[in-house]
Amino acid sequence: MGKLSNDQLRERVRGTVVTADDDAFDEARTVHNAMIDRRPAVIVRCVNAGDVMAAVDFARENGLDLAVRGGAHSVPGFGTCDGGVVADLSGMRGVRVDPVRRTARAEGGATWGDFNAATYPFGLATTGGIISTTGVGGLTLGGGIGYLARGLGLSCDNLVSADVVTADGRLVVADEEQNADLFWALRGGGGNFGAVTSFEYRLAPVKDIYGGPMLFELEDAATVVRAFADHIADAPEQLGGFPAFQIAPPLPFIPEDRHGDTFALVVACWAGPLDEGENALRPLHD
Ligand SMILES: Cc1cc2nc3c(=O)[nH]c(=O)nc-3n(C[C@H](O)[C@H](O)[C@H](O)COP(=O)(O)OP(=O)(O)OC[C@H]3O[C@@H](n4cnc5c(N)ncnc54)[C@H](O)[C@@H]3O)c2cc1C
């Protein structure tokens, strides 16, 4: 195969191809971190695995860099590039739950919000990120820490299989039996081993949780962090959470005159029986 033109790429994909000549270019190249201002040559807004294969082929045949974009939350901007091809999977976000096998298959551009909304009605969940707009893609490939991790392991520990487009433009299945070395690499190795068009996860019974953010005065931060560390070490595995610093957002449960102040924060999530939640969080409240 020789060099491919943009028109040949447009003919091959079901989704859209966006370049600097298109009105949609600025919107299409925007990622979560506003400090990242990159101008790809071509953005392929993929709608199926075939589109991802076309984007990979196009980049390879034209000798261009390729960035794969899921939820676009990469802080250093690894979901985009200058002068290369972006395979944008953010239009591929379907999630299918199999309640009998207790698994869910998410397309490569789904966010954790998409995922949780799909699994919640079945009373099932897996370890995801703490923010609903983060992509399942980048988070799982990097390991994945979330509220449920103490009990269920990292997101990548719950990955059962993945459909992956490799650099030669083929789609392969990676799991414990097929392409096991690739499967191993996907579980924490980051985004460089291929473009994952769908992720299959193991689910556990989790529905409603007891939890939320707790704000403490900044001068008490050392006490708060120490108390959190002491408590979490031996707490039941259904308790997850983290301490942090937070500028108070304008939310109804925060007094108006404290909006914009910096606080010490603990966000806690109890995923055990709901009626035990208050007790489980009491040491942190106290
Ligand atoms: C607000 C915020 C909250 C966060 N919270 C958490 C958290 O709770 N827990 C945690 O572990 N991390 C968290 N992170 C870090 C986050 O997991 C990483 O930034 C992750 O890489 C983002 O994935 P993404 O798909 O949204 O980003 P993208 O920028 O789209 O992608 C990030 C990397 O993954 C690759 N990638 C994405 N999708 C695919 C795919 N389908 N196939 C192949 N490669 C792909 C990209 O090429 C890129 O290298 C958070 C980040 C932000 C900005």
CSV table of N, CA and C in Angstrom, one decimal, residues 68-71 78-79 89 107-110 112 127-128 134-145 154-159 161-165 174 182-201:
chain,number,residue,atom,x,y,z
A,68,VAL,N,-4.2,7.9,20.1
A,68,VAL,CA,-5.6,7.3,20.3
A,68,VAL,C,-6.2,8.0,21.5
A,69,ARG,N,-7.4,8.5,21.2
A,69,ARG,CA,-8.1,9.3,22.2
A,69,ARG,C,-9.4,8.6,22.7
A,70,GLY,N,-9.4,8.4,24.1
A,70,GLY,CA,-10.6,7.9,24.7
A,70,GLY,C,-11.4,9.0,25.4
A,71,GLY,N,-11.2,9.1,26.7
A,71,GLY,CA,-12.0,10.2,27.4
A,71,GLY,C,-11.3,11.5,27.4
A,78,PHE,N,-1.6,12.9,26.0
A,78,PHE,CA,-1.2,11.8,25.1
A,78,PHE,C,-2.4,11.3,24.2
A,79,GLY,N,-3.6,11.9,24.4
A,79,GLY,CA,-4.7,11.5,23.5
A,79,GLY,C,-4.7,12.4,22.2
A,89,LEU,N,-11.9,8.0,19.7
A,89,LEU,CA,-12.9,6.9,20.0
A,89,LEU,C,-14.1,7.5,20.8
A,107,GLU,N,-17.3,0.0,24.9
A,107,GLU,CA,-16.5,0.4,23.8
A,107,GLU,C,-15.3,1.3,24.2
A,108,GLY,N,-14.3,1.4,23.4
A,108,GLY,CA,-13.0,2.1,23.8
A,108,GLY,C,-13.1,3.5,24.2
A,109,GLY,N,-14.2,4.2,23.8
A,109,GLY,CA,-14.3,5.7,24.1
A,109,GLY,C,-15.3,5.9,25.2
A,110,ALA,N,-15.8,4.9,25.9
A,110,ALA,CA,-16.8,5.1,27.0
A,110,ALA,C,-16.1,5.8,28.1
A,112,TRP,N,-16.4,6.6,32.5
A,112,TRP,CA,-16.9,5.8,33.7
A,112,TRP,C,-18.3,6.2,34.0
A,127,THR,N,-14.2,-1.6,39.6
A,127,THR,CA,-13.4,-0.4,40.0
A,127,THR,C,-13.3,0.5,38.8
A,128,GLY,N,-13.7,1.8,39.0
A,128,GLY,CA,-13.5,2.8,38.0
A,128,GLY,C,-12.9,4.0,38.6
A,134,THR,N,-13.9,10.7,33.1
A,134,THR,CA,-12.6,10.1,32.7
A,134,THR,C,-12.9,8.8,31.9
A,135,GLY,N,-12.1,8.6,30.9
A,135,GLY,CA,-12.3,7.5,30.0
A,135,GLY,C,-12.0,6.1,30.6
A,136,VAL,N,-12.8,5.1,30.3
A,136,VAL,CA,-12.4,3.8,30.7
A,136,VAL,C,-11.1,3.3,30.1
A,137,GLY,N,-10.8,3.9,28.9
A,137,GLY,CA,-9.7,3.5,28.1
A,137,GLY,C,-8.3,3.8,28.8
A,138,GLY,N,-8.0,5.1,28.9
A,138,GLY,CA,-6.8,5.5,29.4
A,138,GLY,C,-6.6,5.0,30.9
A,139,LEU,N,-7.7,5.1,31.6
A,139,LEU,CA,-7.7,4.7,33.1
A,139,LEU,C,-7.3,3.3,33.2
A,140,THR,N,-8.0,2.4,32.5
A,140,THR,CA,-7.8,0.9,32.6
A,140,THR,C,-6.3,0.6,32.2
A,141,LEU,N,-5.9,1.2,31.0
A,141,LEU,CA,-4.6,0.8,30.5
A,141,LEU,C,-3.5,1.3,31.4
A,142,GLY,N,-3.8,2.3,32.2
A,142,GLY,CA,-2.8,2.8,33.2
A,142,GLY,C,-2.9,2.1,34.5
A,143,GLY,N,-3.8,1.2,34.7
A,143,GLY,CA,-4.0,0.5,36.0
A,143,GLY,C,-5.4,0.8,36.5
A,144,GLY,N,-5.6,2.0,37.0
A,144,GLY,CA,-7.0,2.4,37.4
A,144,GLY,C,-7.2,2.2,38.9
A,145,ILE,N,-7.2,3.4,39.6
A,145,ILE,CA,-7.5,3.4,41.0
A,145,ILE,C,-8.8,4.1,41.2
A,154,LEU,N,-7.5,-3.2,41.2
A,154,LEU,CA,-7.5,-2.1,40.2
A,154,LEU,C,-8.5,-2.4,39.0
A,155,SER,N,-8.7,-1.4,38.2
A,155,SER,CA,-9.6,-1.6,37.0
A,155,SER,C,-9.0,-2.6,36.1
A,156,CYS,N,-7.6,-2.6,36.0
A,156,CYS,CA,-7.0,-3.5,35.1
A,156,CYS,C,-7.0,-5.0,35.6
A,157,ASP,N,-7.2,-5.1,36.9
A,157,ASP,CA,-7.3,-6.5,37.5
A,157,ASP,C,-8.7,-7.1,37.1
A,158,ASN,N,-9.6,-6.2,36.8
A,158,ASN,CA,-11.0,-6.7,36.5
A,158,ASN,C,-11.2,-6.8,35.0
A,159,LEU,N,-10.1,-6.5,34.2
A,159,LEU,CA,-10.3,-6.7,32.8
A,159,LEU,C,-10.2,-8.2,32.4
A,161,SER,N,-11.1,-9.3,28.9
A,161,SER,CA,-10.5,-9.4,27.6
A,161,SER,C,-10.6,-8.0,26.9
A,162,ALA,N,-9.9,-7.9,25.8
A,162,ALA,CA,-9.9,-6.6,25.1
A,162,ALA,C,-9.8,-6.9,23.6
A,163,ASP,N,-10.6,-6.1,22.8
A,163,ASP,CA,-10.4,-6.2,21.3
A,163,ASP,C,-9.4,-5.1,21.0
A,164,VAL,N,-8.3,-5.4,20.3
A,164,VAL,CA,-7.3,-4.5,20.1
A,164,VAL,C,-6.9,-4.4,18.6
A,165,VAL,N,-6.8,-3.2,18.1
A,165,VAL,CA,-6.2,-2.9,16.8
A,165,VAL,C,-4.7,-2.7,17.0
A,174,ALA,N,-7.4,-10.0,22.9
A,174,ALA,CA,-6.4,-10.3,23.9
A,174,ALA,C,-7.0,-10.7,25.2
A,182,LEU,N,0.1,-9.7,25.1
A,182,LEU,CA,-0.5,-8.4,24.8
A,182,LEU,C,-1.5,-8.1,26.0
A,183,PHE,N,-2.2,-9.0,26.4
A,183,PHE,CA,-3.2,-8.8,27.5
A,183,PHE,C,-2.4,-8.4,28.7
A,184,TRP,N,-1.3,-9.0,29.0
A,184,TRP,CA,-0.5,-8.7,30.2
A,184,TRP,C,-0.1,-7.2,30.1
A,185,ALA,N,0.4,-6.8,28.9
A,185,ALA,CA,0.9,-5.4,28.7
A,185,ALA,C,-0.2,-4.4,28.8
A,186,LEU,N,-1.4,-4.8,28.4
A,186,LEU,CA,-2.5,-3.8,28.4
A,186,LEU,C,-2.9,-3.5,29.9
A,187,ARG,N,-2.7,-4.4,30.8
A,187,ARG,CA,-3.1,-4.2,32.2
A,187,ARG,C,-2.1,-3.4,32.9
A,188,GLY,N,-2.0,-2.1,32.6
A,188,GLY,CA,-1.1,-1.2,33.3
A,188,GLY,C,0.0,-0.6,32.5
A,189,GLY,N,0.2,-1.2,31.3
A,189,GLY,CA,1.3,-0.7,30.5
A,189,GLY,C,1.0,0.6,29.7
A,190,GLY,N,-0.2,1.2,29.9
A,190,GLY,CA,-0.4,2.5,29.2
A,190,GLY,C,-0.9,2.3,27.8
A,191,GLY,N,-1.0,3.4,27.0
A,191,GLY,CA,-1.7,3.4,25.8
A,191,GLY,C,-0.9,3.0,24.5
A,192,ASN,N,0.2,2.4,24.7
A,192,ASN,CA,1.1,2.2,23.5
A,192,ASN,C,1.1,0.9,22.8
A,193,PHE,N,0.2,0.0,23.2
A,193,PHE,CA,0.3,-1.4,22.7
A,193,PHE,C,-0.8,-1.7,21.6
A,194,GLY,N,-1.6,-0.7,21.4
A,194,GLY,CA,-2.7,-0.9,20.3
A,194,GLY,C,-3.8,0.0,20.7
A,195,ALA,N,-4.8,0.1,19.8
A,195,ALA,CA,-6.0,0.8,20.1
A,195,ALA,C,-7.1,-0.1,20.5
A,196,VAL,N,-7.6,0.0,21.7
A,196,VAL,CA,-8.5,-1.0,22.2
A,196,VAL,C,-9.9,-0.5,21.9
A,197,THR,N,-10.6,-1.3,21.0
A,197,THR,CA,-12.0,-0.9,20.6
A,197,THR,C,-13.0,-1.3,21.6
A,198,SER,N,-12.7,-2.4,22.4
A,198,SER,CA,-13.7,-2.7,23.5
A,198,SER,C,-13.0,-3.4,24.6
A,199,PHE,N,-13.5,-3.1,25.8
A,199,PHE,CA,-12.9,-3.7,27.0
A,199,PHE,C,-14.0,-4.5,27.7
A,200,GLU,N,-13.7,-5.7,28.1
A,200,GLU,CA,-14.6,-6.5,28.9
A,200,GLU,C,-14.2,-6.6,30.3
A,201,TYR,N,-15.1,-6.3,31.3
A,201,TYR,CA,-14.8,-6.3,32.7
A,201,TYR,C,-15.6,-7.3,33.5
